[in-house]
mmCIF file of C-alpha atoms and ligand atoms in Angstrom:
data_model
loop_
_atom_site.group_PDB
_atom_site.id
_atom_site.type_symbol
_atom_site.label_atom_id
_atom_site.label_comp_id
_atom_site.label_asym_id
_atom_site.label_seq_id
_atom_site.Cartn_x
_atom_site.Cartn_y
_atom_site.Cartn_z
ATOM 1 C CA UNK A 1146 7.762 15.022 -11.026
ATOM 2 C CA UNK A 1147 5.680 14.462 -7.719
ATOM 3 C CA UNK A 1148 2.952 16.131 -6.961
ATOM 4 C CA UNK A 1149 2.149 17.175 -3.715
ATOM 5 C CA UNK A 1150 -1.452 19.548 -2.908
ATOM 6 C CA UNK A 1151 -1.286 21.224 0.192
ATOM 7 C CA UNK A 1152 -3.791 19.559 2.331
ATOM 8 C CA UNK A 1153 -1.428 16.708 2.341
ATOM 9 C CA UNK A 1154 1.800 18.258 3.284
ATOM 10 C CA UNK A 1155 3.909 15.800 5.636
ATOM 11 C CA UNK A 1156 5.581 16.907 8.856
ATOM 12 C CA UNK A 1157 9.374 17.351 8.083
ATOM 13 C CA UNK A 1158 11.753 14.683 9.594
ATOM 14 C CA UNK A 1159 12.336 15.759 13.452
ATOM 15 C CA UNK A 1160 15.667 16.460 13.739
ATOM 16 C CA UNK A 1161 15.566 14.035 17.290
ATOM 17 C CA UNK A 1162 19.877 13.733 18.770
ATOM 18 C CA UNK A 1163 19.917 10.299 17.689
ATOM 19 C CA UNK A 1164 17.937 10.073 14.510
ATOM 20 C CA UNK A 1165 21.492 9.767 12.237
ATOM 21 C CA UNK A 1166 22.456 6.785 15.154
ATOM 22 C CA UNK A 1167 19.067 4.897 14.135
ATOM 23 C CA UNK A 1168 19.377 5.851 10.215
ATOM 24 C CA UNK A 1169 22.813 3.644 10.813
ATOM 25 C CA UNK A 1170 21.764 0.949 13.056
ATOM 26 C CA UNK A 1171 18.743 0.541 10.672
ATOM 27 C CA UNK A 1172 21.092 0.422 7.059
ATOM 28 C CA UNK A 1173 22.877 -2.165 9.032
ATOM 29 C CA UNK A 1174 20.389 -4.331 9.655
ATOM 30 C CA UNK A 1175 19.034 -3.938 5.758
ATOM 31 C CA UNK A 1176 22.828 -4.325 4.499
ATOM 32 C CA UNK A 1177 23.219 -7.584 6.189
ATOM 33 C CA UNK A 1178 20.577 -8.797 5.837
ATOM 34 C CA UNK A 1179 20.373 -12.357 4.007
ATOM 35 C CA UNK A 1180 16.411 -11.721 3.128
ATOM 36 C CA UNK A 1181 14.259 -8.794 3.864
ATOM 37 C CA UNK A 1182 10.658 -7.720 3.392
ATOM 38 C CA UNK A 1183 9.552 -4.395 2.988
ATOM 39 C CA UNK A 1184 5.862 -4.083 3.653
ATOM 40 C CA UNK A 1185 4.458 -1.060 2.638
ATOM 41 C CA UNK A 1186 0.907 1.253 3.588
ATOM 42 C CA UNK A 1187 -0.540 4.418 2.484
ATOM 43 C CA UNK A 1188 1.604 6.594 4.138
ATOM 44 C CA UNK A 1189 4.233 5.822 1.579
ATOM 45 C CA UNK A 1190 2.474 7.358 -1.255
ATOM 46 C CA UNK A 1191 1.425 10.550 0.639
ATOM 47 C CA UNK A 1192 4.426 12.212 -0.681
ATOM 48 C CA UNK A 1193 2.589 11.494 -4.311
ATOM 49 C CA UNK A 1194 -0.852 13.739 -3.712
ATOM 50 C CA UNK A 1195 -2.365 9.939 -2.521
ATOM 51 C CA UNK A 1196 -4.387 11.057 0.772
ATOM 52 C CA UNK A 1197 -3.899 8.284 3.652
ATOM 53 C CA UNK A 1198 -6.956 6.313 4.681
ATOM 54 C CA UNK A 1199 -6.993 7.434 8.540
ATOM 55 C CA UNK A 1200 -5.302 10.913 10.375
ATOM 56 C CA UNK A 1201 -5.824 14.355 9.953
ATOM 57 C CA UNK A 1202 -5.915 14.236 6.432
ATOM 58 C CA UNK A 1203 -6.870 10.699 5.860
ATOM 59 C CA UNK A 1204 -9.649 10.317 3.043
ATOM 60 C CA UNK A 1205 -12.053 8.942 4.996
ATOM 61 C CA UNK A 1206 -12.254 12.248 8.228
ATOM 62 C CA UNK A 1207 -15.640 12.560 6.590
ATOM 63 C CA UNK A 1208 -16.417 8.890 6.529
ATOM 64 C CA UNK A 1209 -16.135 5.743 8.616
ATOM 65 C CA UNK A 1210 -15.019 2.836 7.085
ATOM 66 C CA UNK A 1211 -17.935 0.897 7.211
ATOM 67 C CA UNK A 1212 -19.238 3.390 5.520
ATOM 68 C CA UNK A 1213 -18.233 2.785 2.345
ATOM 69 C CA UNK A 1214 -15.375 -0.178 2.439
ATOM 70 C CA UNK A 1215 -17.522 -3.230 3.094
ATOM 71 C CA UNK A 1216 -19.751 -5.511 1.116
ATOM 72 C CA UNK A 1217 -22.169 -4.405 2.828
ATOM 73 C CA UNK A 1218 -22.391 -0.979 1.852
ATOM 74 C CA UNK A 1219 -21.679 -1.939 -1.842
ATOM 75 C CA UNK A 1220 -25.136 -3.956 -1.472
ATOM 76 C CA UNK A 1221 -27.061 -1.072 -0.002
ATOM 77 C CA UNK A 1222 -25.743 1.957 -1.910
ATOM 78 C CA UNK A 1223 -23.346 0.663 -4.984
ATOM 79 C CA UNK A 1224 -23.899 4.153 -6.590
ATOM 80 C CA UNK A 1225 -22.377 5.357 -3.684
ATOM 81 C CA UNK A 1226 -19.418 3.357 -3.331
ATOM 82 C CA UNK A 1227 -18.687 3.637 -6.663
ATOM 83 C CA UNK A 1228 -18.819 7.253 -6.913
ATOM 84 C CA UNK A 1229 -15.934 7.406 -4.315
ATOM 85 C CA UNK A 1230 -13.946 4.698 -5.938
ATOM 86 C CA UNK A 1231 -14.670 6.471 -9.327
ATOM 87 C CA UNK A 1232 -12.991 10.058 -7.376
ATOM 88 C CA UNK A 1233 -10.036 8.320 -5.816
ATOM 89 C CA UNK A 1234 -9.252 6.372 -9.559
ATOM 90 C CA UNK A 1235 -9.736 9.872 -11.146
ATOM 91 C CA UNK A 1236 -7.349 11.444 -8.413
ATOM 92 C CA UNK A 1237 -4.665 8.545 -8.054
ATOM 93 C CA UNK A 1238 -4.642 8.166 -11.337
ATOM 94 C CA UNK A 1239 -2.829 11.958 -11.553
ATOM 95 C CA UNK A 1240 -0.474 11.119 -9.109
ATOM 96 C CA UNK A 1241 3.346 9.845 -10.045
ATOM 97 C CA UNK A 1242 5.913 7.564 -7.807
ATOM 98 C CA UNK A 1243 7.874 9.595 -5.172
ATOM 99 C CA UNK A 1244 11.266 9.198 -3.793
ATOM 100 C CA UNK A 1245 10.490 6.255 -1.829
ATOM 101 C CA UNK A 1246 8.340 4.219 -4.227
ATOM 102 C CA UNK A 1247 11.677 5.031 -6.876
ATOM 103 C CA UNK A 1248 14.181 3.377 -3.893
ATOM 104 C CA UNK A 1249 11.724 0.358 -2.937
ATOM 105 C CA UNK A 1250 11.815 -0.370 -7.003
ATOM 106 C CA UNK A 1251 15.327 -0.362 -7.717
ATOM 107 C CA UNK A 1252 16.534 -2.310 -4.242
ATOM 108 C CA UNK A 1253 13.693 -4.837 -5.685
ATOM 109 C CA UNK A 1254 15.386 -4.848 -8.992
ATOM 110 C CA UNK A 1255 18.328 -5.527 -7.704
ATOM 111 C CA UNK A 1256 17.990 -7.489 -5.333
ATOM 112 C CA UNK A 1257 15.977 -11.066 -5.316
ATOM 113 C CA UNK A 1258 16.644 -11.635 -1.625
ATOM 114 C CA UNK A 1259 14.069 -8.632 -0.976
ATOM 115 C CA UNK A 1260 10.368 -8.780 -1.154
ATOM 116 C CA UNK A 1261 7.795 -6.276 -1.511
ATOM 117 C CA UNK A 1262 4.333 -6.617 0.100
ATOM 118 C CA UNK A 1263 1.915 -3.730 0.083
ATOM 119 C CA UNK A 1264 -1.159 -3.037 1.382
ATOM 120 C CA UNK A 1265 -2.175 0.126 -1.195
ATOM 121 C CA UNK A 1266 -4.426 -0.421 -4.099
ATOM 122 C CA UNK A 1267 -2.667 2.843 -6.097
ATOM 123 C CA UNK A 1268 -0.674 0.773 -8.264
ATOM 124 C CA UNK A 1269 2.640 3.481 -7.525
ATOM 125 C CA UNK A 1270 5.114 0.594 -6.837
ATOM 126 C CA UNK A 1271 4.511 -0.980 -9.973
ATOM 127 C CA UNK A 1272 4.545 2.028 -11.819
ATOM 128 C CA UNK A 1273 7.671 2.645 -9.935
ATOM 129 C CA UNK A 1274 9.231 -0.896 -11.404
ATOM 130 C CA UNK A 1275 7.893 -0.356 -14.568
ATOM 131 C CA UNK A 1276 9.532 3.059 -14.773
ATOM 132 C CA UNK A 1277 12.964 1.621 -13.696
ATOM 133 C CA UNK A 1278 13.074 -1.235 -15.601
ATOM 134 C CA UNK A 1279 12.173 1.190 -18.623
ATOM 135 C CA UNK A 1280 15.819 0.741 -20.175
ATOM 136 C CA UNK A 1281 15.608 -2.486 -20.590
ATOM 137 C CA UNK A 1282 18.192 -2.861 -18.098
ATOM 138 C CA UNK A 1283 16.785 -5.759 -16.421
ATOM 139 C CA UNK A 1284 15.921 -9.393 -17.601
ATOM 140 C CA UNK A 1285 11.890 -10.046 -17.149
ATOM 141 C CA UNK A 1286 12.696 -12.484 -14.376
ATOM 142 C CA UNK A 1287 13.881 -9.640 -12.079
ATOM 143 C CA UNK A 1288 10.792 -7.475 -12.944
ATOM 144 C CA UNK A 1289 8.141 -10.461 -12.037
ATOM 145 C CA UNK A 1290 10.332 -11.159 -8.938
ATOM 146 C CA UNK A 1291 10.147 -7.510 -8.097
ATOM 147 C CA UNK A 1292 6.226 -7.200 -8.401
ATOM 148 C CA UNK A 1293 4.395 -6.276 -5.157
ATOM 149 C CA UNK A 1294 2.636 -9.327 -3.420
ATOM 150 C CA UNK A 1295 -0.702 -7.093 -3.225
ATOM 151 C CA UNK A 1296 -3.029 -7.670 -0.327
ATOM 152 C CA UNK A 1297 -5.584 -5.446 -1.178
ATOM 153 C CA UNK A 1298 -6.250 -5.695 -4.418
ATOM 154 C CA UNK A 1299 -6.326 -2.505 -6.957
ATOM 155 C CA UNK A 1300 -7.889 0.332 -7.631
ATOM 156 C CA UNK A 1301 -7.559 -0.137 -11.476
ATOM 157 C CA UNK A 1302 -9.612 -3.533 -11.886
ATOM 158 C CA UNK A 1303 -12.898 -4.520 -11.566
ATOM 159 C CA UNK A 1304 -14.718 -7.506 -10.694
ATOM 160 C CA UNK A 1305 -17.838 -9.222 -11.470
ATOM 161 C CA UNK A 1306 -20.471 -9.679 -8.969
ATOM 162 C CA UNK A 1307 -21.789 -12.574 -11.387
ATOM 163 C CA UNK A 1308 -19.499 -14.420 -12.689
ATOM 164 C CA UNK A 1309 -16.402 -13.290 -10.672
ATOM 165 C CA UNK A 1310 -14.618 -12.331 -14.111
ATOM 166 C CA UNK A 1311 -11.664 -9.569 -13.014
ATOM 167 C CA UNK A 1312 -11.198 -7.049 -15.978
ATOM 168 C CA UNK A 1313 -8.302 -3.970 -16.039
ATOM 169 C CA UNK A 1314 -10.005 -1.040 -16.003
ATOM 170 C CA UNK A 1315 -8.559 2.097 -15.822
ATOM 171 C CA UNK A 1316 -11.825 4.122 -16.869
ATOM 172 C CA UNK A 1317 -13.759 7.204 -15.038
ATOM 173 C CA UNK A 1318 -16.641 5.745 -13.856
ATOM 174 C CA UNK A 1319 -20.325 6.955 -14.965
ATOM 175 C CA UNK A 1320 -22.102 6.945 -11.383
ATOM 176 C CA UNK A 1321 -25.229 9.133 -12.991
ATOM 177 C CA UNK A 1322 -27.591 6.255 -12.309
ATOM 178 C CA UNK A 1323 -27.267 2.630 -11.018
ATOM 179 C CA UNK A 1324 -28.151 1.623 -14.575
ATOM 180 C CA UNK A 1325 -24.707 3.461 -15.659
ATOM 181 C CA UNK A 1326 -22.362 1.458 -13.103
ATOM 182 C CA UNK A 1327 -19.686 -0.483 -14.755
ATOM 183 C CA UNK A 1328 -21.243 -3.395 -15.996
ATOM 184 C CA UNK A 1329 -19.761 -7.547 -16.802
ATOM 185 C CA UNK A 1330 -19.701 -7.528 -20.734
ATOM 186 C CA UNK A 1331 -19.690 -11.379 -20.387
ATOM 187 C CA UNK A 1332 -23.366 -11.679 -18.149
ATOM 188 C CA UNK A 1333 -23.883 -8.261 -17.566
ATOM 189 C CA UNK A 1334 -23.806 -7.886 -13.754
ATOM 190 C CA UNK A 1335 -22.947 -5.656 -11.813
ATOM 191 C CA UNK A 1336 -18.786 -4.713 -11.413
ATOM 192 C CA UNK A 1337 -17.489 -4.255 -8.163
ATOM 193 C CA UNK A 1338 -13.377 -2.625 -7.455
ATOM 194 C CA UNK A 1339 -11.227 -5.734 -7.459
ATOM 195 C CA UNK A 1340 -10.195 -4.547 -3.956
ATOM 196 C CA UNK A 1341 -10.860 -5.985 -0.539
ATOM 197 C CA UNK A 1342 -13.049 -4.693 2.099
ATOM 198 C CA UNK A 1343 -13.632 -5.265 5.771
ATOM 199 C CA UNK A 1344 -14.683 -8.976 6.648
ATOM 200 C CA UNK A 1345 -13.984 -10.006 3.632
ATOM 201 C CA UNK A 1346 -11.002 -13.027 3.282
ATOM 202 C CA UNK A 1347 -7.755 -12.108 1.354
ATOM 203 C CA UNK A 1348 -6.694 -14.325 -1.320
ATOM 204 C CA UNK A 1349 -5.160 -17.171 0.093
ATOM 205 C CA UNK A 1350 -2.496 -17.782 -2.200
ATOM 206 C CA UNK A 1351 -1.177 -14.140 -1.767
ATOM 207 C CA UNK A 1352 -1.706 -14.105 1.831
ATOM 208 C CA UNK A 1353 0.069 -17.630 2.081
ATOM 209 C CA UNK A 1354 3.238 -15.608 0.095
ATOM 210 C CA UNK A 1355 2.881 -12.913 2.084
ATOM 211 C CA UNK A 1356 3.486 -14.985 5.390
ATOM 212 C CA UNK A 1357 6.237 -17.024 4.056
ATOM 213 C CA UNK A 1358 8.036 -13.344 3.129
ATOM 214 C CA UNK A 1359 7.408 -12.557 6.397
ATOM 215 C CA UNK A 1360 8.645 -15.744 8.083
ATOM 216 C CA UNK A 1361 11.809 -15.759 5.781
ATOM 217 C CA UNK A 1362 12.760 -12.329 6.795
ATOM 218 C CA UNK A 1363 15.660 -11.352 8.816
ATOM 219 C CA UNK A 1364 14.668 -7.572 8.823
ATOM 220 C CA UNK A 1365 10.288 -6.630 7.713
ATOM 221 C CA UNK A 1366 10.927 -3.128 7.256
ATOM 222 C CA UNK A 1367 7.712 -1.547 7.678
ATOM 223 C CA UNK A 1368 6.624 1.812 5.966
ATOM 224 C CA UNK A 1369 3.712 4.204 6.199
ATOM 225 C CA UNK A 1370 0.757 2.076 7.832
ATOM 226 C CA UNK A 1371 -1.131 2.864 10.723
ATOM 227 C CA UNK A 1372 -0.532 -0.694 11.318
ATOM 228 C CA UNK A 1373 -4.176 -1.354 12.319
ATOM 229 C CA UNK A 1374 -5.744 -3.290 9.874
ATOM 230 C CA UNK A 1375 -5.144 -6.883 10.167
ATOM 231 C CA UNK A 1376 -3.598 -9.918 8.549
ATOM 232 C CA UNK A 1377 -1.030 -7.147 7.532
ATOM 233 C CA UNK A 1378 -0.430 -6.013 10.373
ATOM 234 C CA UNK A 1379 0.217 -8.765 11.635
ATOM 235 C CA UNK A 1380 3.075 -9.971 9.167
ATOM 236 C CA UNK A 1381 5.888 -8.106 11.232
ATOM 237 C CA UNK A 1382 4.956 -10.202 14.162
ATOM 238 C CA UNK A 1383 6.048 -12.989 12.128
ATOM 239 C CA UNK A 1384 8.984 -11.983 11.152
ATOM 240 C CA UNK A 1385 9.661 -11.500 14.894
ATOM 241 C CA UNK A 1386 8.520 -14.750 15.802
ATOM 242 C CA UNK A 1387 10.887 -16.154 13.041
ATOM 243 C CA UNK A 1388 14.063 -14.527 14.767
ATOM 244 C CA UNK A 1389 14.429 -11.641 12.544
ATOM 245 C CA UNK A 1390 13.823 -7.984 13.762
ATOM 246 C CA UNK A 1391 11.065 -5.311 12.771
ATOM 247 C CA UNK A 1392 12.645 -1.676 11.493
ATOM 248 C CA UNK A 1393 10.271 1.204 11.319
ATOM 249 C CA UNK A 1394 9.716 4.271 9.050
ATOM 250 C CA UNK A 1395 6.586 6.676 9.732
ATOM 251 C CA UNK A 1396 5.673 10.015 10.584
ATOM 252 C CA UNK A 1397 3.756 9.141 13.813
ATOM 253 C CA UNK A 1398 4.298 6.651 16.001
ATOM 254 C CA UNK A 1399 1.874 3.403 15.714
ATOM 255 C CA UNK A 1400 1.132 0.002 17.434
ATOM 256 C CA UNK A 1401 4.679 -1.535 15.957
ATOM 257 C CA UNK A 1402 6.783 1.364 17.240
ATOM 258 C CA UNK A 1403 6.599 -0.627 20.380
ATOM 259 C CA UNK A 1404 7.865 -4.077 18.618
ATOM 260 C CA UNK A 1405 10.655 -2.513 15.928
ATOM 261 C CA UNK A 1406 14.248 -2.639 17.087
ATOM 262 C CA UNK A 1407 14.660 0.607 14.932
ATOM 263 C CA UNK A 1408 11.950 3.191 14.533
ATOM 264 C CA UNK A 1409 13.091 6.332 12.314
ATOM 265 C CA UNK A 1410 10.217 9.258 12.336
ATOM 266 C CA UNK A 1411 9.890 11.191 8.865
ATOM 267 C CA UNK A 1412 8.183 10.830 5.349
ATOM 268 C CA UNK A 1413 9.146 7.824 3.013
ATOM 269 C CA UNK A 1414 10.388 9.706 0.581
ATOM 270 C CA UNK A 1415 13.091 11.587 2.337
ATOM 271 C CA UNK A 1416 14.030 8.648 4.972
ATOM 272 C CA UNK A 1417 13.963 5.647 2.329
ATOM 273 C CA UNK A 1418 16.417 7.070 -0.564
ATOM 274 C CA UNK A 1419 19.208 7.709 2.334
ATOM 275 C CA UNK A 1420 18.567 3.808 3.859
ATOM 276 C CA UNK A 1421 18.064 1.889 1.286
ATOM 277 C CA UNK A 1422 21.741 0.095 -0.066
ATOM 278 C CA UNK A 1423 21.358 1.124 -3.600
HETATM 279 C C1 BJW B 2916 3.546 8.371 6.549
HETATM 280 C C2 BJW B 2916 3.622 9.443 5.684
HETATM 281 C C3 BJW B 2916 4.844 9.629 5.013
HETATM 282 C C4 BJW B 2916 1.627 9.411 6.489
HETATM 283 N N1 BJW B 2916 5.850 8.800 5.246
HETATM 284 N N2 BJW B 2916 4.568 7.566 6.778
HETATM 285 C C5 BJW B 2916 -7.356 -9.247 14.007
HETATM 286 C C6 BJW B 2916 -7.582 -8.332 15.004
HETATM 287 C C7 BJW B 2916 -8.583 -7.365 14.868
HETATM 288 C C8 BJW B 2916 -9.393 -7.309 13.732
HETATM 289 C C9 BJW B 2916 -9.168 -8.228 12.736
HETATM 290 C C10 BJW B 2916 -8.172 -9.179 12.880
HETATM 291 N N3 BJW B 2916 -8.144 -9.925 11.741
HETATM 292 C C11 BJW B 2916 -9.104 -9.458 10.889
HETATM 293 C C12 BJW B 2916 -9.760 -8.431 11.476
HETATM 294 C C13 BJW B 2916 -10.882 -7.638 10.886
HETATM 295 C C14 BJW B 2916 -10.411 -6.548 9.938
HETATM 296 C C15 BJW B 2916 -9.502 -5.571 10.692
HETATM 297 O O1 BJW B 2916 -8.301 -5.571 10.577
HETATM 298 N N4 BJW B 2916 -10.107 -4.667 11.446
HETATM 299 C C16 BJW B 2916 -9.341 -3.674 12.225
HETATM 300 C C17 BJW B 2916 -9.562 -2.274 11.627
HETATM 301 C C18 BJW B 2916 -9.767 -3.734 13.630
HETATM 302 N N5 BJW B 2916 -9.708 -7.119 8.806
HETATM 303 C C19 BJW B 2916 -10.372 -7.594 7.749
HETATM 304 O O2 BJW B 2916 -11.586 -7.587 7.688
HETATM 305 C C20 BJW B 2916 -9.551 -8.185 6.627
HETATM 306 N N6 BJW B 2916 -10.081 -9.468 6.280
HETATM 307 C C21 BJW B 2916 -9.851 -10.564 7.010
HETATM 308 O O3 BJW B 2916 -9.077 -10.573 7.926
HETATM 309 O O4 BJW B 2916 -10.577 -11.677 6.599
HETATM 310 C C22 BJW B 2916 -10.716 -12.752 7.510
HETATM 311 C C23 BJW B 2916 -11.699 -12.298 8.568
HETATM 312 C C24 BJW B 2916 -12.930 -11.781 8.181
HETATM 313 C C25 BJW B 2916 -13.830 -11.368 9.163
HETATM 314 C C26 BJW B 2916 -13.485 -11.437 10.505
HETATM 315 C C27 BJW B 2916 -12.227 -11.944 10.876
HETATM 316 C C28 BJW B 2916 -11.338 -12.383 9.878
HETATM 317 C C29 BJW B 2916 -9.665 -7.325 5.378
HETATM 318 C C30 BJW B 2916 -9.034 -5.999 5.534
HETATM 319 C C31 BJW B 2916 -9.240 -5.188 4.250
HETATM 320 C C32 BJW B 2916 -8.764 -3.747 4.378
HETATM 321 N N7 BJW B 2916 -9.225 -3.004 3.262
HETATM 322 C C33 BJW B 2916 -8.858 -1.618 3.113
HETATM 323 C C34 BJW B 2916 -9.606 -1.024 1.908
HETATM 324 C C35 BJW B 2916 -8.990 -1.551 0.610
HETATM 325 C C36 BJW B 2916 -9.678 -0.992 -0.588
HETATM 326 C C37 BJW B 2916 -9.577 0.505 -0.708
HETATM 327 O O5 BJW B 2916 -8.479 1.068 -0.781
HETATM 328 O O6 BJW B 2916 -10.609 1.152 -0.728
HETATM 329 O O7 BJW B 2916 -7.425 -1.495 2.944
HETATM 330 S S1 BJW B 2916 -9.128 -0.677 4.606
HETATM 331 C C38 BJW B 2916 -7.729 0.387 4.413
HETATM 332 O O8 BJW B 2916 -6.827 0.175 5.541
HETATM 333 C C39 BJW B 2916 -6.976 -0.131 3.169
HETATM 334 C C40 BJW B 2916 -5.557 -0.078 3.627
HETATM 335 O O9 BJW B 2916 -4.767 -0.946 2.821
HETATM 336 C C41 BJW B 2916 -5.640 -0.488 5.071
HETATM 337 C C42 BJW B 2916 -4.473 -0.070 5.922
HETATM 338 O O10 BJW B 2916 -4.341 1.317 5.952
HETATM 339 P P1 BJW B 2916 -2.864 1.964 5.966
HETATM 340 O O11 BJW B 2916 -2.198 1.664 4.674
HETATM 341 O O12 BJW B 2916 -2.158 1.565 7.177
HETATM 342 O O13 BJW B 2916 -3.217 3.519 5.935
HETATM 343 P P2 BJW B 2916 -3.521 4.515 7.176
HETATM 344 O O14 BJW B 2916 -4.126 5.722 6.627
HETATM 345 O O15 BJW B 2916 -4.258 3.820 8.240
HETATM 346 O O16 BJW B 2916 -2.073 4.856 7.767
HETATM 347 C C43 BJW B 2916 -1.146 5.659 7.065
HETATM 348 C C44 BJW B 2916 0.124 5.731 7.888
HETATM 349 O O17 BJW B 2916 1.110 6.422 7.141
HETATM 350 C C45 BJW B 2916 -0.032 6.473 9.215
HETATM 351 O O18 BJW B 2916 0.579 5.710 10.228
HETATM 352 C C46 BJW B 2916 0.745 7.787 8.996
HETATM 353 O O19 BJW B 2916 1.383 8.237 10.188
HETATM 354 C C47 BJW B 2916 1.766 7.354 7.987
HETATM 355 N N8 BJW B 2916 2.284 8.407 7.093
HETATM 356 N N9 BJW B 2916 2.420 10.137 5.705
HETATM 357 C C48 BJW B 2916 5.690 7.803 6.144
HETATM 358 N N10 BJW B 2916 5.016 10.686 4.153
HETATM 359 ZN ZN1 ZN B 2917 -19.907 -11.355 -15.254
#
């Protein structure tokens, strides 16, 4: 069911003496807690064939950022852009939930005390839900309450540079000329991914329930970011500010390592199914 190319095979767990004490400590914290956010990065869809954004084999070691993930760039080069949004749609859009995208869904499911905030644009959590919920086994309220607040918009929707119209869109994209970019069928401007880049504001209303997830938290169990790229980053500080704790769950060791009461070092999809209370 996943798939997993070489070039982004994940470190196993390290077998550290007292990696089984923190697995404890950490289910715990998530079993007693009254509400808990879980805010997720790329790192938890490596497992799924989805390179990471930064690293060894992050998608852009050929690339800087600025490159290609601002509005800027769009402007000067949109064939450009587009051509690697058009690759990563092609190549996410091969790629199936893992382990840990399967236990995030059905703790959501279950539980309406725990909230789901992600950062990735890969649209693997919902397929996750959607995959869960495929029995029918859950009322639609539980499904909407288990949908992923989404900070960065997705990689599956476009949006119009005219008229600001936002459109599914699932399609390869023709990047032969600039005249064959995705085009508004409403004023015919250029489409831009629905997604947001660097220096550009997140939608308030999401960010605003993003922060009061965070604030209501008891435990913000953070998985798979580099934990560099702000506001998200900085949600987990809020939690902490709001008296509840931080857990961690990543391969390497990153700027919240430092913060978390609990930091457990391995991939998602092993670590996740064995801590999560479902
Ligand atoms: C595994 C694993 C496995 C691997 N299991 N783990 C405060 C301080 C400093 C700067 C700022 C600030 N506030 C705002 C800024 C500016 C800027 C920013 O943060 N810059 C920093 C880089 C310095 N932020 C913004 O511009 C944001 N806008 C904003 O704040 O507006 C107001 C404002 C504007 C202007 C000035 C000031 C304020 C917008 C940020 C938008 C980010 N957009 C992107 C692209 C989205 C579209 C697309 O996908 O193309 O979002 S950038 C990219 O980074 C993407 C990601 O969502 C985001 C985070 O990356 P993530 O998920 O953490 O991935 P990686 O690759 O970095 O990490 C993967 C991790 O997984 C690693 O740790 C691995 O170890 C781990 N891992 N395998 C578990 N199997
Ligand atoms: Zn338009």
């Amino acid at each position: 069911m996943e798939s997993r190319p070489d070039e982004v095979r994940q470190p196993d767990e390290v077998q550290e003496p007292d990696s089984a004490q923190r697995m404890d400590q950490a289910r715990r914290l998530l079993g007693s807690a009254r509400r808990v956010l879980i805010l997720t990065g790329a790192g938890v869809s490596a497992e799924s064939g989805v390179p990471t954004f930064r690293g060894p084999n992050g998608l852009w070691r050929t690339r800087r950022p600025e490159e290609l993930a601002t509005p800027q760039a769009f402007q000067a080069d949109p064939k450009l852009v587009w051509e690697w949004y058009g690759f990563r749609r092609e190549r996410v859009g091969a790629c199936r939930p893992n382990k840990a995208h399967v236990a995030i869904a059905r703790l959501t499911l279950e539980n309406e005390n725990v909230r789901l905030v992600t950062q990735n644009v890969d649209g693997l959590h919902e397929l996750a839900l959607e995959e869960a919920a495929s029995d029918g086994s859950y009322p639609a309220a539980s499904l909407s309450r288990a949908e992923p607040i989404r900070l960065h918009g997705s990689l599956f929707r476009t949006r119009c540079t005219g008229c600001g119209d936002r459109t599914l869109d699932r399609h390869p994209v023709d990047v032969d000329s600039e005249a064959s970019l995705p085009q508004c069928k409403k004023c015919a401007a250029l489409l831009r991914p629905d997604v947001v880049w660097f220096g550009e504001e997140l939608d308030p209303q999401i960010l605003q329930s993003a922060i009061e997830a965070a604030e209501a938290a008891e435990v913000c169990l953070v998985v798979g970011t580099s934990a560099l790229v702000h506001p998200a980053a900085s949600l987990p500080l809020l939690t902490r500010e709001s008296g509840g704790v931080v857990v961690e769950v990543n391969t390497e060791a990153t700027p919240l390592t430092e913060v978390a009461v609990v930091s457990i070092r391995g991939p998602a999809g092993k670590i996740l199914p064995r801590l999560l209370p479902v």
